[in-house]
Short mmCIF file of C-alpha atoms in Angstrom, two decimals:
data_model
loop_
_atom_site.label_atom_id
_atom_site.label_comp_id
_atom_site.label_asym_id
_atom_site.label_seq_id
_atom_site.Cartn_x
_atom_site.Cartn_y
_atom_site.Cartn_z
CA UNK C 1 41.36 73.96 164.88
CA UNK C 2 42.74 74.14 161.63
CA UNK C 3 41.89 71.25 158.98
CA UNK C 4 41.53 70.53 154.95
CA UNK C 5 38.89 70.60 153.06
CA UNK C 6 37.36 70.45 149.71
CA UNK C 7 34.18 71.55 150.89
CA UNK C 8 32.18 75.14 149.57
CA UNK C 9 31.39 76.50 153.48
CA UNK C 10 30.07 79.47 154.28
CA UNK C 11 31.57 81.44 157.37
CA UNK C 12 28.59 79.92 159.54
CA UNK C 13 29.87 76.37 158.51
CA UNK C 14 26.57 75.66 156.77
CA UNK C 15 27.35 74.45 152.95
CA UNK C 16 25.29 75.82 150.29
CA UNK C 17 23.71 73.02 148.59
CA UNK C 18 22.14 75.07 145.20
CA UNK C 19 23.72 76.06 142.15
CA UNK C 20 22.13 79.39 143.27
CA UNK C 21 23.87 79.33 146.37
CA UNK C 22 27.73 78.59 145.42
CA UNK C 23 28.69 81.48 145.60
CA UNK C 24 27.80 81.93 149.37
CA UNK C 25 30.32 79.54 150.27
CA UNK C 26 34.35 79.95 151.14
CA UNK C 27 35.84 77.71 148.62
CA UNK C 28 33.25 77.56 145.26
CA UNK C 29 35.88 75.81 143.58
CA UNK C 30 36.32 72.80 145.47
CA UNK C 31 39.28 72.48 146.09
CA UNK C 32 41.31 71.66 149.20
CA UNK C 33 41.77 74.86 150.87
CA UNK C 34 43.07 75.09 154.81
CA UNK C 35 40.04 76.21 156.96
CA UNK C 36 40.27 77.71 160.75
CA UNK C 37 37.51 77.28 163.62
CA UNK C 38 36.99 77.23 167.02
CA UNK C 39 36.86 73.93 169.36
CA UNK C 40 34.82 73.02 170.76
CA UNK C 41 32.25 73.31 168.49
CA UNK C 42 28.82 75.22 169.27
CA UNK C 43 26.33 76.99 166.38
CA UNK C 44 28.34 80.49 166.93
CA UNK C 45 31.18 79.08 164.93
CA UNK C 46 32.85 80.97 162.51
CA UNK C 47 34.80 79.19 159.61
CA UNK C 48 37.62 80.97 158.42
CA UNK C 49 39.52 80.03 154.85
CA UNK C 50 43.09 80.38 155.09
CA UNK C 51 44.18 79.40 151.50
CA UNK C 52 43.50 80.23 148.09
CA UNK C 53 45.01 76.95 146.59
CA UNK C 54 45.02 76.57 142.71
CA UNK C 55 43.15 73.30 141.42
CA UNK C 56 45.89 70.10 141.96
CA UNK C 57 46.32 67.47 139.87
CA UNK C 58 47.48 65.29 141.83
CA UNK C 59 45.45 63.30 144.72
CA UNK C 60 46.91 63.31 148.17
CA UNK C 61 46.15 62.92 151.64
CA UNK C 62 47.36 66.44 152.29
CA UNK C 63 48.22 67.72 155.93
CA UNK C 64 48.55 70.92 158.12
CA UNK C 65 50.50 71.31 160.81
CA UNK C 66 49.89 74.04 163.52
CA UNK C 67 52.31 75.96 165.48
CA UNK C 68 52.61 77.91 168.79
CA UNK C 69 50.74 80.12 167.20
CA UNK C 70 47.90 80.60 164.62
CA UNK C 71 49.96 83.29 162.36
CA UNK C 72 52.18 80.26 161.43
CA UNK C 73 51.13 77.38 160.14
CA UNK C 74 52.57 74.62 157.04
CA UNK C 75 50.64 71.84 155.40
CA UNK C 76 51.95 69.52 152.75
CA UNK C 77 50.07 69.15 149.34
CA UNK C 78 51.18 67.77 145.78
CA UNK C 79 50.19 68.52 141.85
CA UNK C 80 50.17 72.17 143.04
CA UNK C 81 51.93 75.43 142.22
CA UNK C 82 51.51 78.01 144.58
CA UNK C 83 53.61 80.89 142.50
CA UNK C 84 57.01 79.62 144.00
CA UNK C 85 57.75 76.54 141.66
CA UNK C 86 56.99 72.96 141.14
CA UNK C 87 57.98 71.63 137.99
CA UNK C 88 57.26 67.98 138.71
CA UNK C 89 53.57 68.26 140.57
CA UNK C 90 55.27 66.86 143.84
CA UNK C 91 54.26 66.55 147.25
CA UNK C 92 55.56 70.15 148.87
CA UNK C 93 55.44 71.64 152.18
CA UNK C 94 54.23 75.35 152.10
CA UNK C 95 54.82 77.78 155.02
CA UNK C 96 51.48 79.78 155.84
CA UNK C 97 51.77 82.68 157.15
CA UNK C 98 48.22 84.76 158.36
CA UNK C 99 48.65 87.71 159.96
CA UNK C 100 46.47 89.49 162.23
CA UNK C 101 46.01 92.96 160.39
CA UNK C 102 45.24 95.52 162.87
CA UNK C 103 45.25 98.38 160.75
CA UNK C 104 44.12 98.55 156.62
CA UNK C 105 46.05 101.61 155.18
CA UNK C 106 45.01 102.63 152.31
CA UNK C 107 48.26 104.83 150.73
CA UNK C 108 48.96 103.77 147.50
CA UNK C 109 51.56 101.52 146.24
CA UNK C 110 54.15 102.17 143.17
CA UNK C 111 57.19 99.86 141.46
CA UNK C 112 59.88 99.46 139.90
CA UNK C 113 62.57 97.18 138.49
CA UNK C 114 65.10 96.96 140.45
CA UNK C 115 68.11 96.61 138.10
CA UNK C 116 67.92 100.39 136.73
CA UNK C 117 64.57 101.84 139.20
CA UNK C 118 62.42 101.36 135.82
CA UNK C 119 59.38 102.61 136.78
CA UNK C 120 56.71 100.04 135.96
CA UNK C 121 52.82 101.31 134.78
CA UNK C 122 50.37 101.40 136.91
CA UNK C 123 48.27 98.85 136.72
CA UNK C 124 44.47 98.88 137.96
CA UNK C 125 41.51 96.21 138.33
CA UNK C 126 39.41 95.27 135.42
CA UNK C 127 35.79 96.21 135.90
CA UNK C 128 33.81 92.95 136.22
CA UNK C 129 32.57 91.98 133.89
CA UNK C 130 34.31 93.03 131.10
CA UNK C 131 32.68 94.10 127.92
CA UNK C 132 35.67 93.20 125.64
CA UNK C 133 39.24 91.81 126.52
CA UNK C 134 40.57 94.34 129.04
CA UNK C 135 44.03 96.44 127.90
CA UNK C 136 47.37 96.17 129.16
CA UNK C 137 49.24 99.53 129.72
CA UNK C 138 51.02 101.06 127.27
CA UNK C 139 53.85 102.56 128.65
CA UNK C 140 55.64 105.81 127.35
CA UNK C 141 58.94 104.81 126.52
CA UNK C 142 61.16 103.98 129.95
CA UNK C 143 58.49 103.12 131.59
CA UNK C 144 58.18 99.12 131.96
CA UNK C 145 55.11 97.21 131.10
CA UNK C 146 54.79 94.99 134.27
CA UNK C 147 57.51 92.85 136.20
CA UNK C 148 57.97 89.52 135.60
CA UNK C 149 58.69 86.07 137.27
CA UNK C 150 61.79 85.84 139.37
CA UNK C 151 62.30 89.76 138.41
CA UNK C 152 64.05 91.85 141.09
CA UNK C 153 61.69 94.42 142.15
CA UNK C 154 61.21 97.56 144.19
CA UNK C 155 57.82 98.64 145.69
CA UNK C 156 57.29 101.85 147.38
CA UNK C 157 54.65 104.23 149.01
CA UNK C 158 54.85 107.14 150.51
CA UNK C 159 54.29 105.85 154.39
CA UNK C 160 57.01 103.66 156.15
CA UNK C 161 57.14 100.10 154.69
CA UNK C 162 58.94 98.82 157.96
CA UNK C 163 59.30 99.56 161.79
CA UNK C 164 62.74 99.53 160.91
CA UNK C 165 65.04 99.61 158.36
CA UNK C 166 66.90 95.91 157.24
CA UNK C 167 68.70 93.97 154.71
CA UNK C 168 69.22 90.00 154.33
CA UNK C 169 72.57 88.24 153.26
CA UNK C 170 71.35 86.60 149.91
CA UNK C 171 70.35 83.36 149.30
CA UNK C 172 70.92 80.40 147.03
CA UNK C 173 68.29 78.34 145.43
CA UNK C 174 70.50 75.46 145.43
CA UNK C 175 70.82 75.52 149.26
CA UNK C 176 67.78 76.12 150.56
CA UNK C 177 64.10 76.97 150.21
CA UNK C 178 62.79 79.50 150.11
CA UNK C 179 65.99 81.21 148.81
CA UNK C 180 65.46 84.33 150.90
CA UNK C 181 63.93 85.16 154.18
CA UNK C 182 59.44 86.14 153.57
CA UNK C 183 59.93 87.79 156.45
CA UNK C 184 62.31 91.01 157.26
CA UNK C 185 61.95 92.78 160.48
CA UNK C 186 58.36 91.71 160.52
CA UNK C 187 58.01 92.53 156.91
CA UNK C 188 56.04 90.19 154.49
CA UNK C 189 54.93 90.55 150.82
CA UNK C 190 52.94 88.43 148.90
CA UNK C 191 51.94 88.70 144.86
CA UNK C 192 48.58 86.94 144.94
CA UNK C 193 49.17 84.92 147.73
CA UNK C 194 52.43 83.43 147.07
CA UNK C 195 55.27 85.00 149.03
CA UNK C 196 58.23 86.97 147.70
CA UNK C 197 61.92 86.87 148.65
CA UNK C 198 63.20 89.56 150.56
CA UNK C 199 66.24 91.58 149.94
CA UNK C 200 65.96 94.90 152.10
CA UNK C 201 62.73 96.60 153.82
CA UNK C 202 63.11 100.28 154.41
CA UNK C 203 61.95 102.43 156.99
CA UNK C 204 62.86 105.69 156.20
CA UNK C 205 63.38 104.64 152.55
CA UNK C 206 59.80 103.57 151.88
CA UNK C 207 60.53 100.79 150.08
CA UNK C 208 61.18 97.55 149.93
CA UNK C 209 63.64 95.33 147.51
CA UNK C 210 61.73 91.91 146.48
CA UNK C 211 62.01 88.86 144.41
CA UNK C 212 58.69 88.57 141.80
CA UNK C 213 57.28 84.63 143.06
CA UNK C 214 59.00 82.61 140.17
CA UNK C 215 55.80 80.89 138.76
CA UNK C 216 53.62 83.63 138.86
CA UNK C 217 50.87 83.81 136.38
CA UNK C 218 50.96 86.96 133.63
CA UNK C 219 47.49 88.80 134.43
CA UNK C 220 46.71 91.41 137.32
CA UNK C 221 48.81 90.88 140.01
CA UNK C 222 47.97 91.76 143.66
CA UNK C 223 50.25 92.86 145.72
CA UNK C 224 49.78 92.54 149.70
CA UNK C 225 52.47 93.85 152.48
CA UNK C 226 52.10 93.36 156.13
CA UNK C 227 54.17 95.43 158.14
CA UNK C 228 54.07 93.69 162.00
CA UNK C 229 55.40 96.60 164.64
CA UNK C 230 56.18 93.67 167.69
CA UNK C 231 57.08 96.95 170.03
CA UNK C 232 53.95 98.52 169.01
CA UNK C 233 51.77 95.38 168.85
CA UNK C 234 50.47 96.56 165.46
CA UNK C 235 50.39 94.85 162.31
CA UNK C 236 49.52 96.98 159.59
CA UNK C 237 48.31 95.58 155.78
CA UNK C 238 49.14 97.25 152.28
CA UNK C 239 47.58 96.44 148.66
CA UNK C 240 48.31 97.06 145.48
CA UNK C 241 48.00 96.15 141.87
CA UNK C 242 50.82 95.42 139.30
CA UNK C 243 50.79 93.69 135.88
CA UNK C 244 52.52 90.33 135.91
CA UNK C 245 54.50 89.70 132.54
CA UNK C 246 56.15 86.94 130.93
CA UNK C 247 59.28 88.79 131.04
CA UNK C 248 60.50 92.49 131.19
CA UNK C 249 64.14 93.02 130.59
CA UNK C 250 66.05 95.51 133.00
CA UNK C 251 69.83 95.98 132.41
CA UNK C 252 71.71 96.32 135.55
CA UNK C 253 73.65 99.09 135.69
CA UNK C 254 76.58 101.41 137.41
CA UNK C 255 74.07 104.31 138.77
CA UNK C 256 71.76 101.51 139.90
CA UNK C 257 69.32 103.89 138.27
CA UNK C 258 69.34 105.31 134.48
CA UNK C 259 72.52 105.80 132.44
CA UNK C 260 75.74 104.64 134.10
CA UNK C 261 78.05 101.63 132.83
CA UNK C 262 76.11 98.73 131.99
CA UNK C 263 77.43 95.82 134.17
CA UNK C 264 79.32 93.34 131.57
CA UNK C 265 82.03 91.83 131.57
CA UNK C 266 84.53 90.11 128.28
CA UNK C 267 83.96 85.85 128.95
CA UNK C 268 85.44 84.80 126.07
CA UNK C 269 87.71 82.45 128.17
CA UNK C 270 85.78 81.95 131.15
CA UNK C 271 88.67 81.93 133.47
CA UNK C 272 89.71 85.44 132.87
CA UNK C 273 86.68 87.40 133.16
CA UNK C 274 87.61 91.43 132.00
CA UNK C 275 85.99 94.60 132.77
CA UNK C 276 85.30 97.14 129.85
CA UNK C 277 86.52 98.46 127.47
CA UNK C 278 85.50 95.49 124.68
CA UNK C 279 87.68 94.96 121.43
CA UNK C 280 85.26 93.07 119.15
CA UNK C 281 88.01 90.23 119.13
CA UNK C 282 89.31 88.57 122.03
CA UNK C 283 91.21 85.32 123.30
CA UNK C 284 89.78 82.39 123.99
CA UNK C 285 90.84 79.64 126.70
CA UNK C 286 92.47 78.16 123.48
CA UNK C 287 94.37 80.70 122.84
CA UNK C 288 92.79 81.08 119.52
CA UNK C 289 91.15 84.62 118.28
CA UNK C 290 87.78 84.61 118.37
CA UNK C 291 84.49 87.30 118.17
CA UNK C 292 84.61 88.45 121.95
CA UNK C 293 81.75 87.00 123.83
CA UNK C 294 80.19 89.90 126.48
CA UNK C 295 78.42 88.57 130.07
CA UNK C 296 75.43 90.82 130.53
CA UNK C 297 73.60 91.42 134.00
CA UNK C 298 70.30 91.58 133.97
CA UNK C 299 66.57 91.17 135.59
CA UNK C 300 62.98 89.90 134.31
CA UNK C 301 64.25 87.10 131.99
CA UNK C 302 64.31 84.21 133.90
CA UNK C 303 60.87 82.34 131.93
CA UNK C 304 62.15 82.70 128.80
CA UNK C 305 64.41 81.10 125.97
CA UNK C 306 67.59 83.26 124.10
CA UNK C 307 65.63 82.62 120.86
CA UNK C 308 62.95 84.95 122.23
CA UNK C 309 65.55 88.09 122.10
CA UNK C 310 67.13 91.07 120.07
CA UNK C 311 70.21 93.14 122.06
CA UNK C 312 70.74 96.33 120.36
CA UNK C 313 74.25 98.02 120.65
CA UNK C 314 74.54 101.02 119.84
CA UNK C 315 72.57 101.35 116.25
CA UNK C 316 73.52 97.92 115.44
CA UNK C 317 71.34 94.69 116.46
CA UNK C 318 72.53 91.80 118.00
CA UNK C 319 70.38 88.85 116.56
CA UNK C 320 69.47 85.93 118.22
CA UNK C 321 71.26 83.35 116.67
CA UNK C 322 74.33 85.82 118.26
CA UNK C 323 73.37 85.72 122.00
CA UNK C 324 75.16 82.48 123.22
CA UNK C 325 74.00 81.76 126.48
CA UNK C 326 70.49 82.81 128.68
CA UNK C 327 70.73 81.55 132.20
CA UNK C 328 69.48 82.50 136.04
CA UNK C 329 71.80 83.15 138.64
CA UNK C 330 70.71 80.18 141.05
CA UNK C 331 72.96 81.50 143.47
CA UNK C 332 71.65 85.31 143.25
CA UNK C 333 67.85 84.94 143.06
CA UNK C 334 66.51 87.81 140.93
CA UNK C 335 69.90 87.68 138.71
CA UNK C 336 69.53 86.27 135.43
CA UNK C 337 72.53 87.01 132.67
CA UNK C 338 72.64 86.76 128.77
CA UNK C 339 76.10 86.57 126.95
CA UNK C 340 76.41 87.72 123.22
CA UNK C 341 79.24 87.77 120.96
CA UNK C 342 80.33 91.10 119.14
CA UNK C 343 79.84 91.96 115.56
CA UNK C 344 83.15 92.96 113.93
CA UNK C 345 80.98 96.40 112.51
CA UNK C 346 80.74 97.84 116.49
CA UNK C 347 84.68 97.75 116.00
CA UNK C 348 85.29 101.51 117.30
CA UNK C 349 81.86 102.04 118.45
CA UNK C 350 83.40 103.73 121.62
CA UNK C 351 80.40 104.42 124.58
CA UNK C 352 76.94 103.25 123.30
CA UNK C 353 73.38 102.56 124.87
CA UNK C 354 72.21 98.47 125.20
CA UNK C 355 69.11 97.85 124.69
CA UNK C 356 67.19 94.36 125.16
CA UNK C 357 63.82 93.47 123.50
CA UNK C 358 61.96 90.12 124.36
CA UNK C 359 59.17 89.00 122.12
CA UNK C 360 56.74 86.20 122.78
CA UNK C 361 53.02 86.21 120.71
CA UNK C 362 53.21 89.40 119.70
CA UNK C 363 54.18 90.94 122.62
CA UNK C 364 57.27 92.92 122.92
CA UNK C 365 59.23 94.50 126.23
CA UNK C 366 61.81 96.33 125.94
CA UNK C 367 64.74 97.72 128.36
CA UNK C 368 65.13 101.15 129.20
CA UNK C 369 65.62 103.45 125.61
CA UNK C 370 68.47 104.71 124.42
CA UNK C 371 68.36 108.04 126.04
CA UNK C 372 68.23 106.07 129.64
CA UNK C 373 70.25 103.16 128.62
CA UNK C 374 73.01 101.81 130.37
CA UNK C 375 76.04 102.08 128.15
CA UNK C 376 78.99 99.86 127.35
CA UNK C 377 82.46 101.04 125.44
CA UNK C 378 83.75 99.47 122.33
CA UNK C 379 87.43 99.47 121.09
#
């Protein structure tokens, strides 16, 4: 039987009913979580929690609604945000998915952003409790701080991520929800319980090519991946840790990797998009001459507003009041773009490094340095 509650039980089904005790129970927060037990009832129960649901603000009559079987499962419930988005506090349904783990394998997870493979720091648990604020990494140089909401992302380990090896079509936010499949030849991952979009799970590649959850909270992230093996009746469960940021910029580029041709392209008049090489003048779709406005592909911006950046070309920086435009590709989850208009100084600048730097109370992340950059030619 599966059924809401707000109530703190313990796995017995007893509720504690001490300040003492609290912590005994499932749900010491009170709010309304989705619990499983059996039917009919009898004192062996067991009481199983099957959420981790964030307080709401708004009060409902929420719902769950079962399914041939107990792995699959939805339930409606407003004034909550789950890590996938809901600006307005409305009544959503959520798709619950609880696997049965036969196997915990401990092998060690590692990421990347997965515009350029920027490796991201490894990021552990804080020991609890914590004598003084607990550091973020700091990263050598190349090496990314954390990923961030609605950042495309590549995790990878050194065992088979999938029984087999798959990719999905792509998805648009605009036509559906979620955007992509959580599930990919019986591939799932979740950052902190919310579930990620899924581009391509590899077998032989170890790896697997996700969407960050597009709400999820900066902090310690943790990172779960079941891997369910229908021909082997196996389903085997992953874990990892990775530092959640408010944004970490990653420059798409030619190698898919460091170096390589920075994907851009001249928009100056939208309806004649042009490759590289840039002049730092262009046309417009007036037909006047105007400072050439360049399209740049990127990752790990999508929170964010343009004021909050610095794009350095070459040696010479590209101030904010010069980027243009900061937008998401709704039709590309993971793709966000920012377009910038050229200085007349980078007039001759022939092949040079871009590099983007966010900054947002004091903290700064940067794209991959000069050395690793993906490059762009001036005229």
């Amino acid at each position: 039987m599966l059924f809401f509650s707000n109530q703190n039980f313990r796995p017995d089904g007893t509720v504690p009913t001490t300040a003492a005790t609290v912590s005994e129970g499932l749900n010491p927060n009170g709010t309304p979580q989705v619990f499983r037990t059996q039917i009919p009832a009898s004192t062996s129960n067991t009481f199983t929690r099957l959420t981790n649901t964030p307080p709401v603000s708004l009060l409902t009559s929420p719902r769950v609604m079962a399914s041939a079987s107990r792995t699959r499962t939805a339930f409606n419930l407003g004034g909550v945000d789950m890590g996938t988005g809901n600006s307005d506090g409305s009544v959503e349904i959520f798709y619950l998915l609880s696997p049965i783990v036969t196997a915990q394998d401990a092998t060690a997870l590692t990421f990347n952003s997965g515009a350029s493979n920027m490796p991201v720091a490894t990021a552990t648990p804080a020991p609890s409790p914590s004598p003084s604020p607990t550091p973020t990494p700091s990263p050598s140089p190349g090496v990314a701080l954390g990923l961030a909401p609605g950042q495309l992302s590549i995790a990878r380990s050194t065992v088979p991520l999938a029984p087999f090896t798959g990719s999905s079509t792509g998805g648009s936010e605009t036509t559906r929800s979620p955007a992509l499949p959580i599930e990919l030849n019986g591939v799932s991952l979740s950052v902190n319980g919310a579930a990620a979009g899924l581009y391509f799970v590899g077998n032989a590649e170890k790896q697997i090519n996700f969407v960050m959850p597009v709400t999820a909270a900066p902090g310690l992230g943790t990172v779960a991946v079941n891997i369910l093996n229908a021909g082997a009746n196996t389903d085997t469960a992953l874990r990892g840790f990775v530092q959640i940021v408010t944004a970490q910029p990653d420059i798409f580029s030619s190698t898919g990797d460091a170096l390589g041709n920075a994907i851009a392209v001249n928009v100056t008049n939208p309806n004649l998009r042009l490759p590289p090489p840039f002049n730092v003048t262009s046309t417009d779709a007036s037909g006047a001459t105007v400072p050439t406005v360049v399209e740049l592909s990127l990752t790990g911006i999508r929170l964010t507003l343009k004021s909050e950046f610095t794009i350095t070309v070459g040696t010479t920086t590209i101030a904010a009041d010069q980027i243009v435009l900061k937008q998401s590709n709704l039709e590309m989850p993971g793709f966000d773009i920012l377009n910038f208009t050229l200085p007349a100084s980078l007039a001759g600048a022939g092949e040079v490094p871009v590099i983007v730097s966010f900054t947002r109370g004091g903290v700064t992340t940067v794209s991959r340095p000069a050395d690793t950059a993906a490059k762009i030619r001036i005229n």
